[in-house]
Amino acid sequence: VNTSHQPPLTGSSKEDLFQQRVWSGTWGVTYENQCALRGTSVDLKCEYGYTLGNIVTRVSWFKAQQVSNGLTRVPLSQLPSPPNHFKYIGDYRGNCNLRINNVQPSDQGAYYFNFAATLGSWESDTYAFLSPSVAREGDAVRLKCKSGCPETRKINWFKDGRLVQRSQFQANREDAGSYFCAIQGEETVRSASVDLSVHYAPTDVTLSVSPSGDVVRGSLVTLTCSGRANPPVARSGYRLYKDAAYVSSGQSHVISDVQPRHRGRYHCQAWNNISRSGSDLINSSAVHLDVRYQPMNVSVSVSPEHIVEGSGVNLTCISDANPAAENYTWYKRTEPTGSHFLVHVGSEQVLSLPSMEASHSGLYVCYVRNSLGEGNSTEVVLAMAAGQHGLWHSSLTAANH
Ligand SMILES: *[C@@H]1O[C@H](CO)[C@@H](O)[C@H](O)[C@H]1NC(C)=O
Ligand SMILES: *[C@@H]1O[C@H](CO)[C@@H](O)[C@H](O)[C@H]1NC(C)=O
Ligand SMILES: *[C@@H]1O[C@H](CO)[C@@H](O)[C@H](O)[C@H]1NC(C)=O
Ligand SMILES: *[C@@H]1O[C@H](CO)[C@@H](O)[C@H](O)[C@H]1NC(C)=O
Ligand SMILES: *[C@@H]1O[C@H](CO)[C@@H](O)[C@H](O)[C@H]1NC(C)=O
Ligand SMILES: *[C@@H]1O[C@H](CO)[C@@H](O)[C@H](O)[C@H]1NC(C)=O
């Protein structure tokens, strides 16, 4: 993987005392610079030596940190990193390997190993440099094979065990995998594998509604956002919008008692901190949530407002229903007090009384049906105004519900 790391950082001041010991015997530390892919774990290779007769009593790793007046070496335990981020996997006899888990860009830098033994101690002047690199889609990737032999023979590359033709390419998510190289004709001798992880912004972001299809008022509805991304979208990386207004964050949104007001166009966003063509937040396409319900808020409107004997009157049954109201039934109760006897007087949305006369006085109610059920209206009373011959009035009585 294309590695380019910074030139050495200047080490901190070193005391002459140690300087003398460096050259006094076989004391020393050797490292290998390392390139790591973000999110993987990496072992910083390290070996150390000391003169015979010593017993190692203390080992410690440091990292060069920028401070106001230059660089200082900070023990790894004092760095603000999660537990087990750094793990000493070396020993007390010459192996000082350090494992770094879930490598992050902040891990870039110079690492120093110090140790102390019974007859002396060593403060390393050299360091291992870690340069995390993550391939993002579109990045140029170059595979390099070091064989140690004169490179006269053809090198072959394998990805997940299969020969690949190119060793230089623009990273694509399909290129992610485990790579090794081998000299042609000697494929049984392989290099160590390098995992290439390709990061990409969320794609195929979709919002799904469960249950799909008709959603009936009062039922439970779950809206779930999903997409493909590397690294995966965290829960806080999802956001839900209704009619372009923010609703909530999280991958799933549950509406336990869905109501007509929940109708609308929903879309979601996914974010994994990788941008695609300059945009970090990737929108799903919109999903229309429709909520079906039986007729609600049924009422009757009377037209005209002022009724005169002999004039025509229309009673219109108004309701809110989804799907729209289909069938209407009008009933009239002739004796507003007492009997509950209802007479069927109409089957249209509008009940037309062409000419008001005494026989029309009474209490009117309409029933509305759609495929989900029935609703009834408030009641309307039509009566001759007392002492005002020829004038009628209408009034609503309290709804029964
Ligand atoms: C994505 O959705 C947000 C919120 O509704 C909106 O502001 C933004 O313009 C949308 N982006 C695109 C690219 O459609
Ligand atoms: C997102 O990326 C920016 C720089 O690219 C970085 O500073 C920030 O910490 C990242 N945020 C997360 C949550 O990874
Ligand atoms: C019915 O009326 C109530 C009160 O006015 C209102 O809150 C509700 O949204 C209405 N229902 C519908 C389906 O319009
Ligand atoms: C009643 O409605 C009918 C059509 O539905 C209309 O022709 C008539 O003029 C209306 N009458 C009144 C009094 O509004
Ligand atoms: C409405 O009336 C028609 C004809 O009577 C009937 O076939 C239909 O089932 C009714 N619709 C509802 C929702 O009751
Ligand atoms: C109207 O509907 C309510 C329920 O919504 C019911 O309790 C009531 O009895 C109905 N009224 C009539 C007159 O049927």
PDB file of C-alpha atoms in Angstrom, residues 94-242:
ATOM      1  CA  GLY A  94      15.120  -9.146  23.511  1.00  0.00           C
ATOM      2  CA  ASN A  95      11.698  -8.913  21.841  1.00  0.00           C
ATOM      3  CA  CYS A  96      10.044  -5.569  22.348  1.00  0.00           C
ATOM      4  CA  ASN A  97       7.146  -5.793  19.879  1.00  0.00           C
ATOM      5  CA  LEU A  98       4.273  -3.433  20.493  1.00  0.00           C
ATOM      6  CA  ARG A  99       0.761  -4.109  19.238  1.00  0.00           C
ATOM      7  CA  ILE A 100      -1.506  -1.181  18.412  1.00  0.00           C
ATOM      8  CA  ASN A 101      -5.152  -2.089  18.036  1.00  0.00           C
ATOM      9  CA  ASN A 102      -7.694  -0.244  15.882  1.00  0.00           C
ATOM     10  CA  VAL A 103      -5.106   2.077  14.406  1.00  0.00           C
ATOM     11  CA  GLN A 104      -6.291   5.660  14.084  1.00  0.00           C
ATOM     12  CA  PRO A 105      -4.779   8.655  12.318  1.00  0.00           C
ATOM     13  CA  SER A 106      -3.845  10.017  15.743  1.00  0.00           C
ATOM     14  CA  ASP A 107      -1.505   7.026  16.172  1.00  0.00           C
ATOM     15  CA  GLN A 108       0.817   8.397  13.538  1.00  0.00           C
ATOM     16  CA  GLY A 109       4.199   9.245  14.956  1.00  0.00           C
ATOM     17  CA  ALA A 110       7.458   8.109  16.437  1.00  0.00           C
ATOM     18  CA  TYR A 111       7.569   5.374  19.078  1.00  0.00           C
ATOM     19  CA  TYR A 112      10.529   4.823  21.378  1.00  0.00           C
ATOM     20  CA  PHE A 113      11.423   1.821  23.460  1.00  0.00           C
ATOM     21  CA  ASN A 114      13.389   2.090  26.711  1.00  0.00           C
ATOM     22  CA  PHE A 115      14.420  -0.629  29.070  1.00  0.00           C
ATOM     23  CA  ALA A 116      16.314  -1.079  32.286  1.00  0.00           C
ATOM     24  CA  ALA A 117      18.356  -4.052  33.445  1.00  0.00           C
ATOM     25  CA  THR A 118      20.297  -4.962  36.534  1.00  0.00           C
ATOM     26  CA  LEU A 119      23.557  -3.484  35.236  1.00  0.00           C
ATOM     27  CA  GLY A 120      22.318  -0.539  33.220  1.00  0.00           C
ATOM     28  CA  SER A 121      19.506   0.965  31.256  1.00  0.00           C
ATOM     29  CA  TRP A 122      18.855   2.084  27.727  1.00  0.00           C
ATOM     30  CA  GLU A 123      17.023   5.076  26.387  1.00  0.00           C
ATOM     31  CA  SER A 124      16.528   4.681  22.689  1.00  0.00           C
ATOM     32  CA  ASP A 125      17.535   7.441  20.367  1.00  0.00           C
ATOM     33  CA  THR A 126      15.971   5.909  17.307  1.00  0.00           C
ATOM     34  CA  TYR A 127      12.316   5.076  16.934  1.00  0.00           C
ATOM     35  CA  ALA A 128       9.751   3.201  14.971  1.00  0.00           C
ATOM     36  CA  PHE A 129       7.579   5.412  12.828  1.00  0.00           C
ATOM     37  CA  LEU A 130       3.962   4.427  12.377  1.00  0.00           C
ATOM     38  CA  SER A 131       2.105   5.882   9.433  1.00  0.00           C
ATOM     39  CA  PRO A 132      -1.475   4.767   9.297  1.00  0.00           C
ATOM     40  CA  SER A 133      -2.943   4.915   5.867  1.00  0.00           C
ATOM     41  CA  VAL A 134      -6.397   4.081   4.834  1.00  0.00           C
ATOM     42  CA  ALA A 135      -7.364   3.654   1.245  1.00  0.00           C
ATOM     43  CA  ARG A 136     -10.483   5.523   0.355  1.00  0.00           C
ATOM     44  CA  GLU A 137     -12.363   4.801  -2.790  1.00  0.00           C
ATOM     45  CA  GLY A 138     -10.548   6.557  -5.602  1.00  0.00           C
ATOM     46  CA  ASP A 139      -7.184   6.607  -3.834  1.00  0.00           C
ATOM     47  CA  ALA A 140      -4.211   5.375  -5.806  1.00  0.00           C
ATOM     48  CA  VAL A 141      -2.936   2.107  -4.392  1.00  0.00           C
ATOM     49  CA  ARG A 142       0.420   0.620  -5.213  1.00  0.00           C
ATOM     50  CA  LEU A 143       1.401  -2.845  -4.102  1.00  0.00           C
ATOM     51  CA  LYS A 144       5.108  -3.256  -3.477  1.00  0.00           C
ATOM     52  CA  CYS A 145       6.845  -6.545  -2.965  1.00  0.00           C
ATOM     53  CA  LYS A 146      10.267  -6.798  -1.345  1.00  0.00           C
ATOM     54  CA  SER A 147      11.837 -10.160  -2.004  1.00  0.00           C
ATOM     55  CA  GLY A 148      15.369  -9.703  -0.711  1.00  0.00           C
ATOM     56  CA  CYS A 149      16.636 -11.444  -3.856  1.00  0.00           C
ATOM     57  CA  PRO A 150      17.666  -9.508  -6.945  1.00  0.00           C
ATOM     58  CA  GLU A 151      14.327  -8.692  -8.493  1.00  0.00           C
ATOM     59  CA  THR A 152      14.891 -10.219 -11.869  1.00  0.00           C
ATOM     60  CA  ARG A 153      11.942 -12.557 -11.737  1.00  0.00           C
ATOM     61  CA  LYS A 154       8.352 -11.684 -12.147  1.00  0.00           C
ATOM     62  CA  ILE A 155       6.370 -10.978  -9.012  1.00  0.00           C
ATOM     63  CA  ASN A 156       2.790 -12.132  -8.849  1.00  0.00           C
ATOM     64  CA  TRP A 157       0.116 -10.684  -6.628  1.00  0.00           C
ATOM     65  CA  PHE A 158      -2.705 -12.570  -5.087  1.00  0.00           C
ATOM     66  CA  LYS A 159      -5.858 -11.249  -3.530  1.00  0.00           C
ATOM     67  CA  ASP A 160      -7.760 -13.622  -1.304  1.00  0.00           C
ATOM     68  CA  GLY A 161      -5.725 -16.410  -2.868  1.00  0.00           C
ATOM     69  CA  ARG A 162      -6.462 -15.490  -6.486  1.00  0.00           C
ATOM     70  CA  LEU A 163      -4.012 -14.013  -8.924  1.00  0.00           C
ATOM     71  CA  VAL A 164      -4.564 -10.316  -9.619  1.00  0.00           C
ATOM     72  CA  GLN A 165      -3.186  -8.613 -12.701  1.00  0.00           C
ATOM     73  CA  ARG A 166      -2.637  -5.117 -11.432  1.00  0.00           C
ATOM     74  CA  SER A 167      -0.358  -3.947  -8.684  1.00  0.00           C
ATOM     75  CA  GLN A 168      -1.350  -0.307  -9.157  1.00  0.00           C
ATOM     76  CA  PHE A 169      -4.945   0.808  -9.226  1.00  0.00           C
ATOM     77  CA  GLN A 170      -7.513   3.252  -7.987  1.00  0.00           C
ATOM     78  CA  ALA A 171      -9.075   1.768  -4.911  1.00  0.00           C
ATOM     79  CA  ASN A 172     -12.543   0.430  -5.352  1.00  0.00           C
ATOM     80  CA  ARG A 173     -14.530  -1.292  -2.617  1.00  0.00           C
ATOM     81  CA  GLU A 174     -14.153  -4.579  -4.495  1.00  0.00           C
ATOM     82  CA  ASP A 175     -10.392  -4.284  -4.075  1.00  0.00           C
ATOM     83  CA  ALA A 176     -10.652  -4.827  -0.338  1.00  0.00           C
ATOM     84  CA  GLY A 177      -9.104  -8.087   0.687  1.00  0.00           C
ATOM     85  CA  SER A 178      -6.005  -9.864   1.825  1.00  0.00           C
ATOM     86  CA  TYR A 179      -3.005  -9.531  -0.484  1.00  0.00           C
ATOM     87  CA  PHE A 180       0.280 -11.365  -0.690  1.00  0.00           C
ATOM     88  CA  CYS A 181       3.019 -11.571  -3.281  1.00  0.00           C
ATOM     89  CA  ALA A 182       5.151 -14.393  -4.546  1.00  0.00           C
ATOM     90  CA  ILE A 183       7.853 -14.875  -7.149  1.00  0.00           C
ATOM     91  CA  GLN A 184       6.489 -16.464 -10.268  1.00  0.00           C
ATOM     92  CA  GLY A 185       7.135 -20.176 -10.258  1.00  0.00           C
ATOM     93  CA  GLU A 186       7.666 -20.212  -6.514  1.00  0.00           C
ATOM     94  CA  GLU A 187       4.158 -19.568  -5.365  1.00  0.00           C
ATOM     95  CA  THR A 188       4.543 -21.770  -2.341  1.00  0.00           C
ATOM     96  CA  VAL A 189       6.803 -19.107  -0.847  1.00  0.00           C
ATOM     97  CA  ARG A 190       4.595 -16.205  -0.055  1.00  0.00           C
ATOM     98  CA  SER A 191       4.974 -12.862   1.565  1.00  0.00           C
ATOM     99  CA  ALA A 192       3.037 -12.069   4.682  1.00  0.00           C
ATOM    100  CA  SER A 193      -0.515 -10.966   3.912  1.00  0.00           C
ATOM    101  CA  VAL A 194      -1.546  -7.351   3.987  1.00  0.00           C
ATOM    102  CA  ASP A 195      -5.181  -6.543   4.467  1.00  0.00           C
ATOM    103  CA  LEU A 196      -6.418  -3.745   2.297  1.00  0.00           C
ATOM    104  CA  SER A 197      -9.488  -2.078   3.621  1.00  0.00           C
ATOM    105  CA  VAL A 198     -11.220   0.405   1.354  1.00  0.00           C
ATOM    106  CA  HIS A 199     -13.301   3.082   2.976  1.00  0.00           C
ATOM    107  CA  TYR A 200     -16.279   4.546   1.205  1.00  0.00           C
ATOM    108  CA  ALA A 201     -19.193   6.791   1.969  1.00  0.00           C
ATOM    109  CA  PRO A 202     -22.620   5.210   2.480  1.00  0.00           C
ATOM    110  CA  THR A 203     -24.229   3.965  -0.707  1.00  0.00           C
ATOM    111  CA  ASP A 204     -27.598   2.407  -1.417  1.00  0.00           C
ATOM    112  CA  VAL A 205     -29.075   4.315   1.501  1.00  0.00           C
ATOM    113  CA  THR A 206     -32.674   3.255   1.746  1.00  0.00           C
ATOM    114  CA  LEU A 207     -35.504   3.874   4.122  1.00  0.00           C
ATOM    115  CA  SER A 208     -37.855   0.975   4.619  1.00  0.00           C
ATOM    116  CA  VAL A 209     -41.200   0.946   6.337  1.00  0.00           C
ATOM    117  CA  SER A 210     -42.483  -2.055   8.219  1.00  0.00           C
ATOM    118  CA  PRO A 211     -45.123  -3.300   7.790  1.00  0.00           C
ATOM    119  CA  SER A 212     -44.990  -2.439   4.134  1.00  0.00           C
ATOM    120  CA  GLY A 213     -48.187  -1.551   2.378  1.00  0.00           C
ATOM    121  CA  ASP A 214     -51.245  -0.280   4.191  1.00  0.00           C
ATOM    122  CA  VAL A 215     -50.653   1.173   7.593  1.00  0.00           C
ATOM    123  CA  VAL A 216     -53.769   1.457   9.703  1.00  0.00           C
ATOM    124  CA  ARG A 217     -54.197   4.129  12.345  1.00  0.00           C
ATOM    125  CA  GLY A 218     -53.219   2.913  15.792  1.00  0.00           C
ATOM    126  CA  SER A 219     -50.800   0.283  14.560  1.00  0.00           C
ATOM    127  CA  LEU A 220     -47.081   0.062  15.130  1.00  0.00           C
ATOM    128  CA  VAL A 221     -44.794   1.268  12.347  1.00  0.00           C
ATOM    129  CA  THR A 222     -41.035   0.964  12.139  1.00  0.00           C
ATOM    130  CA  LEU A 223     -38.942   3.098   9.817  1.00  0.00           C
ATOM    131  CA  THR A 224     -35.475   1.687   9.256  1.00  0.00           C
ATOM    132  CA  CYS A 225     -32.573   3.323   7.466  1.00  0.00           C
ATOM    133  CA  SER A 226     -29.854   1.194   5.991  1.00  0.00           C
ATOM    134  CA  GLY A 227     -26.962   1.475   3.640  1.00  0.00           C
ATOM    135  CA  ARG A 228     -23.621  -0.011   2.780  1.00  0.00           C
ATOM    136  CA  ALA A 229     -20.570   1.791   4.053  1.00  0.00           C
ATOM    137  CA  ASN A 230     -17.045   1.221   5.287  1.00  0.00           C
ATOM    138  CA  PRO A 231     -16.551   1.871   8.108  1.00  0.00           C
ATOM    139  CA  PRO A 232     -20.153   0.964   8.889  1.00  0.00           C
ATOM    140  CA  VAL A 233     -22.506   3.754   9.805  1.00  0.00           C
ATOM    141  CA  ALA A 234     -22.740   4.147  13.565  1.00  0.00           C
ATOM    142  CA  ARG A 235     -26.190   4.395  15.141  1.00  0.00           C
ATOM    143  CA  SER A 236     -25.711   8.105  15.627  1.00  0.00           C
ATOM    144  CA  GLY A 237     -24.825   8.367  11.939  1.00  0.00           C
ATOM    145  CA  TYR A 238     -28.444   7.882  10.865  1.00  0.00           C
ATOM    146  CA  ARG A 239     -31.046  10.628  10.834  1.00  0.00           C
ATOM    147  CA  LEU A 240     -34.696  10.575   9.894  1.00  0.00           C
ATOM    148  CA  TYR A 241     -36.605  13.430   8.295  1.00  0.00           C
ATOM    149  CA  LYS A 242     -40.315  13.960   7.694  1.00  0.00           C
TER     150      LYS A 242
END
